[in-house]
Tab-separated table of N, CA and C in Angstrom:
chain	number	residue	atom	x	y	z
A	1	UNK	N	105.097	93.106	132.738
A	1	UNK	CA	103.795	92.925	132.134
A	1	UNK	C	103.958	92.016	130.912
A	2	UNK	N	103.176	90.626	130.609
A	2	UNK	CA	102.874	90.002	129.881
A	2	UNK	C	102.616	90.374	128.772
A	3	UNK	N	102.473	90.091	127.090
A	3	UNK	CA	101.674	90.736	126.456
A	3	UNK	C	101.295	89.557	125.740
A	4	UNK	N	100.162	89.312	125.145
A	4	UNK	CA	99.955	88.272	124.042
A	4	UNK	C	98.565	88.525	123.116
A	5	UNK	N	98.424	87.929	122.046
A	5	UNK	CA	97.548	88.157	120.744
A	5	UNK	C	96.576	87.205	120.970
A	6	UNK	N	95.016	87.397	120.757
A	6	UNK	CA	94.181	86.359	120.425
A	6	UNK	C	93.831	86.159	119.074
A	7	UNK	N	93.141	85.396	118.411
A	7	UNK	CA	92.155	85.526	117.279
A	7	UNK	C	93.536	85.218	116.204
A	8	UNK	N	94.443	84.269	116.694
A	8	UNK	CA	95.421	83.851	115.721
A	8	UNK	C	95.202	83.221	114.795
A	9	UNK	N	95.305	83.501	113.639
A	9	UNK	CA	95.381	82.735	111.764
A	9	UNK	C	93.808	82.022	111.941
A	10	UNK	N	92.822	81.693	112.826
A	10	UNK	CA	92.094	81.122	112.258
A	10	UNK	C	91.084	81.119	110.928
A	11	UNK	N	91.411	82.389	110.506
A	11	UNK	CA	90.714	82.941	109.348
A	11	UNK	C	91.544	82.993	107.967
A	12	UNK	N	92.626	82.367	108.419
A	12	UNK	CA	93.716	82.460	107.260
A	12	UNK	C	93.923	80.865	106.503
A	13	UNK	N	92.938	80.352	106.619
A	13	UNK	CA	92.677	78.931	106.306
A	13	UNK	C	93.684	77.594	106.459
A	14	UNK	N	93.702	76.781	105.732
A	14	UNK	CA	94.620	75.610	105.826
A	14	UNK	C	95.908	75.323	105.864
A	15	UNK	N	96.441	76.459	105.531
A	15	UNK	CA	97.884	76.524	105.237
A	15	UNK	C	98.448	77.139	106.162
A	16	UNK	N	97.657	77.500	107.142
A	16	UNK	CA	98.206	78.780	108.285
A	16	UNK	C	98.525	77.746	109.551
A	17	UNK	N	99.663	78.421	109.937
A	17	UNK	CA	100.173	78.274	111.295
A	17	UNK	C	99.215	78.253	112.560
A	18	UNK	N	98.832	77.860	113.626
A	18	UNK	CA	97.864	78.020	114.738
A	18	UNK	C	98.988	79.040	115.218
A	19	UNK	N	100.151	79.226	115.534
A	19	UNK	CA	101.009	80.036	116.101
A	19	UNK	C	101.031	81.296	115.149
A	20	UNK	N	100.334	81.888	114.120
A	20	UNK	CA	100.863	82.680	112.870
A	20	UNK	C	100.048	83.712	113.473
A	21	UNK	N	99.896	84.764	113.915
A	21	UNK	CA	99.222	86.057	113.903
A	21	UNK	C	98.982	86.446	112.907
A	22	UNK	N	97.626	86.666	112.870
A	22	UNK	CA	96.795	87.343	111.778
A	22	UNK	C	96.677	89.291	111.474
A	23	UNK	N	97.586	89.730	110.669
A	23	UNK	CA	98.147	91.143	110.903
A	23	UNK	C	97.499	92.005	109.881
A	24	UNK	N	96.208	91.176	108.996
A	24	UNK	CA	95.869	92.059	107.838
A	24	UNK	C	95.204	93.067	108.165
A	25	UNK	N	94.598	93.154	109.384
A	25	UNK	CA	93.720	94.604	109.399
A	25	UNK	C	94.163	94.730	111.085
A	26	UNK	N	93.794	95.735	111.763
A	26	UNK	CA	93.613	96.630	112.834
A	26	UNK	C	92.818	95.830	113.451
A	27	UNK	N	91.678	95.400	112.927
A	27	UNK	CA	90.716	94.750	113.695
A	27	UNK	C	90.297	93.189	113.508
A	28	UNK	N	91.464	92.615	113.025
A	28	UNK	CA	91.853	91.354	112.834
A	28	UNK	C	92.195	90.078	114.693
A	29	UNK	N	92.961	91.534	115.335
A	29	UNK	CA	93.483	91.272	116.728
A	29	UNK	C	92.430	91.413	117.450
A	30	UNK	N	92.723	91.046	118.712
A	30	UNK	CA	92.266	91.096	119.837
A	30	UNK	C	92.884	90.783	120.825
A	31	UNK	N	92.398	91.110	122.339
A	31	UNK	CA	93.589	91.416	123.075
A	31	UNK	C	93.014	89.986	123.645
A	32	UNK	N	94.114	89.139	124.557
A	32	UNK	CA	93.978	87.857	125.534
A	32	UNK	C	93.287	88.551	126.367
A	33	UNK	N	93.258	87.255	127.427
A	33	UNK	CA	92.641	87.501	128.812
A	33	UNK	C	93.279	88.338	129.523
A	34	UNK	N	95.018	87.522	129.441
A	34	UNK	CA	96.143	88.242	130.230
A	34	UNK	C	96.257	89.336	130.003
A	35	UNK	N	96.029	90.140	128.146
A	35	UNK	CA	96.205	91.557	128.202
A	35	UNK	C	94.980	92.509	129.024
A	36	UNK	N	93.632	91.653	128.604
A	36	UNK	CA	92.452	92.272	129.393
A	36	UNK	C	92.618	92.212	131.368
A	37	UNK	N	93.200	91.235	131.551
A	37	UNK	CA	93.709	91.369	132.932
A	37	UNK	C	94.839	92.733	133.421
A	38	UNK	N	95.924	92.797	132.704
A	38	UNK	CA	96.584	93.765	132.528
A	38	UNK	C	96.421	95.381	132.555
A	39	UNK	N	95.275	95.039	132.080
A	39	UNK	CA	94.669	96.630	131.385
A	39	UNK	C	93.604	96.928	132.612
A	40	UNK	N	93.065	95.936	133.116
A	40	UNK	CA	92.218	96.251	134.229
A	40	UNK	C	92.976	96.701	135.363
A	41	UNK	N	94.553	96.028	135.860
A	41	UNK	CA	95.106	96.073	137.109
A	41	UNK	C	96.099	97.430	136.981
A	42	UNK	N	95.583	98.697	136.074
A	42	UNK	CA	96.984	99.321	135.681
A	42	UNK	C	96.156	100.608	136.699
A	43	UNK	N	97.238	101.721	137.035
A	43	UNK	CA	97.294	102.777	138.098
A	43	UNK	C	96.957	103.899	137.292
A	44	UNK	N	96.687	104.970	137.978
A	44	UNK	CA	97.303	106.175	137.328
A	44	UNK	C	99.193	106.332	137.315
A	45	UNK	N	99.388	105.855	137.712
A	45	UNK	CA	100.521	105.732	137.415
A	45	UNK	C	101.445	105.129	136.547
A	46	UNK	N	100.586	104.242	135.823
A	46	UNK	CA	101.088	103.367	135.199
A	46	UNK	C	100.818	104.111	133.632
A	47	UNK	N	99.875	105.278	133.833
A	47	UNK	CA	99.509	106.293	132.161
A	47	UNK	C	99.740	107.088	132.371
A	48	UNK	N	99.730	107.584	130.914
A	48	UNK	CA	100.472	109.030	130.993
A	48	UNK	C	99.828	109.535	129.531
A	49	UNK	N	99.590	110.734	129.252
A	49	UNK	CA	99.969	111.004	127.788
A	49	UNK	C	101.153	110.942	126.934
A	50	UNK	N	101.010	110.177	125.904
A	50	UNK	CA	101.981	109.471	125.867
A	50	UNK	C	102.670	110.459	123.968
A	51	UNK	N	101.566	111.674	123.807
A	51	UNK	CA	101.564	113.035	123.112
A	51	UNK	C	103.118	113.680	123.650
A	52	UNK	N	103.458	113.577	124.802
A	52	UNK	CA	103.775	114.338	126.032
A	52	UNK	C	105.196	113.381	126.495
A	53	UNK	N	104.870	112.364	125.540
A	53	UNK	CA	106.002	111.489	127.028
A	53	UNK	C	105.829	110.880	127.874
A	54	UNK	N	104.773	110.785	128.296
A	54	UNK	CA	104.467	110.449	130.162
A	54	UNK	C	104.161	109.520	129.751
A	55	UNK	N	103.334	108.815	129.283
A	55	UNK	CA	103.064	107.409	129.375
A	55	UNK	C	104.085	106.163	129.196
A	56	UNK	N	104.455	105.780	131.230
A	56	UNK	CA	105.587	104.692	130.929
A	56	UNK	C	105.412	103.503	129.877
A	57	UNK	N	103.994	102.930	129.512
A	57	UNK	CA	104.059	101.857	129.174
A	57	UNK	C	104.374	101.558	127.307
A	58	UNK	N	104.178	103.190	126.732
A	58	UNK	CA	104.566	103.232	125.496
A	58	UNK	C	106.133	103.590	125.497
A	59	UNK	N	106.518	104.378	126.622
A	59	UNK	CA	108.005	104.936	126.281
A	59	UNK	C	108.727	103.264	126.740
A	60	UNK	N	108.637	102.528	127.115
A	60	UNK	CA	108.670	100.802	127.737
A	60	UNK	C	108.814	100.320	126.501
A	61	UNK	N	107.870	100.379	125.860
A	61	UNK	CA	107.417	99.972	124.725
A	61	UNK	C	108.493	99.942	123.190
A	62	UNK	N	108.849	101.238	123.401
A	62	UNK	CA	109.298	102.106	122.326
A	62	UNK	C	110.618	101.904	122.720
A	63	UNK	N	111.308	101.799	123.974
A	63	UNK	CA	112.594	101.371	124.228
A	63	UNK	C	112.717	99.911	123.828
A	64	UNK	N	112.002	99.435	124.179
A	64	UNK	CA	112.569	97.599	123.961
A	64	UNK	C	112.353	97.660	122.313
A	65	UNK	N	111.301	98.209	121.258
A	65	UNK	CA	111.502	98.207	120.062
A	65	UNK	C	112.591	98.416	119.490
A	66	UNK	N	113.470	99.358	120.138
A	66	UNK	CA	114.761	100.100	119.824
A	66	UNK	C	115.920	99.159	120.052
A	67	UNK	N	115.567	98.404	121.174
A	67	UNK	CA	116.460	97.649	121.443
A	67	UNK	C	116.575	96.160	120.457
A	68	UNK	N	115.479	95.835	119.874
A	68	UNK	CA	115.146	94.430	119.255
A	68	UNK	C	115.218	94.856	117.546
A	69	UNK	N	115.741	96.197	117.389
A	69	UNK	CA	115.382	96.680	116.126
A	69	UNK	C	117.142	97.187	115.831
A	70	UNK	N	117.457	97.352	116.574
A	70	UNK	CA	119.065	98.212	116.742
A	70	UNK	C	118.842	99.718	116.422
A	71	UNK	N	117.513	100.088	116.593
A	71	UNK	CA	117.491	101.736	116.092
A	71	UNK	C	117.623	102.464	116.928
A	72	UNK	N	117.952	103.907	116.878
A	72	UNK	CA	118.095	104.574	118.001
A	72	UNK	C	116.753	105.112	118.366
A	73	UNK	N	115.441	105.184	118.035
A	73	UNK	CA	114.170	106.057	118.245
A	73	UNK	C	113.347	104.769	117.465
A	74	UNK	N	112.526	104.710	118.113
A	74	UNK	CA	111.531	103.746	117.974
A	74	UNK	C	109.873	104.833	118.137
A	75	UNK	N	108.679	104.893	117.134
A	75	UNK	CA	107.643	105.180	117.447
A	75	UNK	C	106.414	104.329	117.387
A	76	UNK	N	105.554	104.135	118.871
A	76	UNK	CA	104.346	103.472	118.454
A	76	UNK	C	103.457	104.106	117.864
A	77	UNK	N	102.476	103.309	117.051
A	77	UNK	CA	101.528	104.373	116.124
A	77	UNK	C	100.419	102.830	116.428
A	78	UNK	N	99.008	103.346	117.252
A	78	UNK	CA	98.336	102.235	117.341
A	78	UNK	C	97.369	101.631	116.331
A	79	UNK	N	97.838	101.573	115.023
A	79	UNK	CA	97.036	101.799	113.778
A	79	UNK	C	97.772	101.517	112.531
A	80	UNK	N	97.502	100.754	111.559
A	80	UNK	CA	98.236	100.690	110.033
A	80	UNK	C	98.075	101.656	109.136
A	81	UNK	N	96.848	103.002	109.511
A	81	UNK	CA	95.843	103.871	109.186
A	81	UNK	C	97.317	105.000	109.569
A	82	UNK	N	97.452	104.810	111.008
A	82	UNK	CA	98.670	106.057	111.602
A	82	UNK	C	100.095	105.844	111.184
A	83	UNK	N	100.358	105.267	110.893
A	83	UNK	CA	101.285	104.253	110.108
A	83	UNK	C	101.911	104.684	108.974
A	84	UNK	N	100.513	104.608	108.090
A	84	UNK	CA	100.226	105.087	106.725
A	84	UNK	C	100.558	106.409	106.663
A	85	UNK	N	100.168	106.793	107.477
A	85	UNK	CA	100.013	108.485	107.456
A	85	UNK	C	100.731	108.695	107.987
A	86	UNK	N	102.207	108.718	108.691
A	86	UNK	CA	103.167	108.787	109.598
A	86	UNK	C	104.106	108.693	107.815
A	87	UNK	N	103.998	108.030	107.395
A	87	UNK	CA	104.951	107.018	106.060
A	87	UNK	C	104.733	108.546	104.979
A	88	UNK	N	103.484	108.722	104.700
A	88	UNK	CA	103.215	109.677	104.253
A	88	UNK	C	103.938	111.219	104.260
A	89	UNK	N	103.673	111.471	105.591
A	89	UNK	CA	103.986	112.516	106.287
A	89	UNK	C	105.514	112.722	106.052
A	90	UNK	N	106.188	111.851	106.181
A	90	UNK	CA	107.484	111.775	106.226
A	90	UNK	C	108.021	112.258	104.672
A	91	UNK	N	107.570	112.508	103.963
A	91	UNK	CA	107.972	112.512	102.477
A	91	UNK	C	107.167	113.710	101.628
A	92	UNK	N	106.143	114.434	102.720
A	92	UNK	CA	105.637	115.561	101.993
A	92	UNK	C	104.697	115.741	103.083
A	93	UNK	N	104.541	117.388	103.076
A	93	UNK	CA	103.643	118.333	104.186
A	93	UNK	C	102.319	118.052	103.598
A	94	UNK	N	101.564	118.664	104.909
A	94	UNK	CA	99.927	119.197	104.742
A	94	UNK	C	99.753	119.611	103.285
A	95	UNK	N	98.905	119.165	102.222
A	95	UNK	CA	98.628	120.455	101.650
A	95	UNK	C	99.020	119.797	100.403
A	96	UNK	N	100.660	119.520	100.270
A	96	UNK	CA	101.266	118.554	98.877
A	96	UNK	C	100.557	117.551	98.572
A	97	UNK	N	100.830	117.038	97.653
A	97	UNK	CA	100.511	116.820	96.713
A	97	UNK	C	101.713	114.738	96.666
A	98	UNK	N	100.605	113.631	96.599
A	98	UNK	CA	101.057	112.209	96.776
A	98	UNK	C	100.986	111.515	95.530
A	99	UNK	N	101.793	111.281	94.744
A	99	UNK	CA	101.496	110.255	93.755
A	99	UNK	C	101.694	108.755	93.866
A	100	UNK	N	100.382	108.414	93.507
A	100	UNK	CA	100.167	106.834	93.761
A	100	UNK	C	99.683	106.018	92.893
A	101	UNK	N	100.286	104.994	92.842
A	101	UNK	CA	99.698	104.186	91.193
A	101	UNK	C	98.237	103.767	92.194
A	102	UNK	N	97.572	103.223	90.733
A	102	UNK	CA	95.885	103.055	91.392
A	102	UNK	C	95.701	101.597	91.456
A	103	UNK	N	96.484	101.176	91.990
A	103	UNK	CA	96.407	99.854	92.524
A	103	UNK	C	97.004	100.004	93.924
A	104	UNK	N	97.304	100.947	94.491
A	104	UNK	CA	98.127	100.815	95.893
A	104	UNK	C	97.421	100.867	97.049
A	105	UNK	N	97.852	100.667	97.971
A	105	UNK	CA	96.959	100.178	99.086
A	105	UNK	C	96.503	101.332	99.332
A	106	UNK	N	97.490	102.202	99.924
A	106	UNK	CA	97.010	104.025	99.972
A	106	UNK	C	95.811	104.359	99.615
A	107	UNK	N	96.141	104.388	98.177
A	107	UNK	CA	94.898	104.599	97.536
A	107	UNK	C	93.263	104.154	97.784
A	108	UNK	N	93.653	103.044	97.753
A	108	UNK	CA	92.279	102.005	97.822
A	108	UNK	C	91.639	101.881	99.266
A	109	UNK	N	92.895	102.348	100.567
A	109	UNK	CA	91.892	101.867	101.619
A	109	UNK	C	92.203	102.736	102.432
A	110	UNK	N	92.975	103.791	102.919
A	110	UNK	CA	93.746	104.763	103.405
A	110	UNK	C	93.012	106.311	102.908
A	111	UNK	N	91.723	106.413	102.325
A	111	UNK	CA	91.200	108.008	101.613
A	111	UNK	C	90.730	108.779	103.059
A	112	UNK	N	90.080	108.016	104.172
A	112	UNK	CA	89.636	108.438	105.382
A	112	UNK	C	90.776	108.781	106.655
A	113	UNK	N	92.159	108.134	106.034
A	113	UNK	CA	92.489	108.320	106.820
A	113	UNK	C	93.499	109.939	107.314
């Protein structure tokens, strides 16, 4: 399976690459034709919950990250939002307590999440 990005740097003005992916927000991307082709031709077999494991195309996913990264465990998180909160999570439970200067991204755009 193919994968590729639409809606590259054109919003990132004069100085930007036509080849540069535009990564500032979640909803910056969009998927190609080829991924919208992709996504149409896929099975039940091809998903899974992926909560669970089953879904080949993230555990696919999550292996070749591992492999291009040298890590041993690779996780997808489809979001800078899950991300955030994954980053979070990792450094203090439900409930504790985050200190953040008030200029940080956290802070400022991350309260919903």
């Amino acid at each position: 399976m193919t994968y590729g990005v639409s809606n590259i740097a054109p919003s990132l003005g004069a100085g930007a690459s036509k080849d540069m992916i535009d990564l500032r927000s979640d909803t910056m991307t969009r998927p190609t034709p080829s991924m919208m082709q992709a996504l149409a031709e896929l099975t039940r077999d091809d998903m899974g919950d992926d909560v669970y494991g089953e879904d080949p195309t993230i555990n696919e996913l999550q292996r070749v990250v591992c492999e291009l990264t040298g890590k041993e465990a690779a996780l997808f998180v489809p979001s800078g939002t899950m991300g955030n909160l994954a980053s979070v999570l990792s450094h203090c439970g439900r409930g504790q307590e985050l200190l953040l200067g008030d200029e940080s991204h956290i802070f400022h755009y991350e309260a919903g999440g």
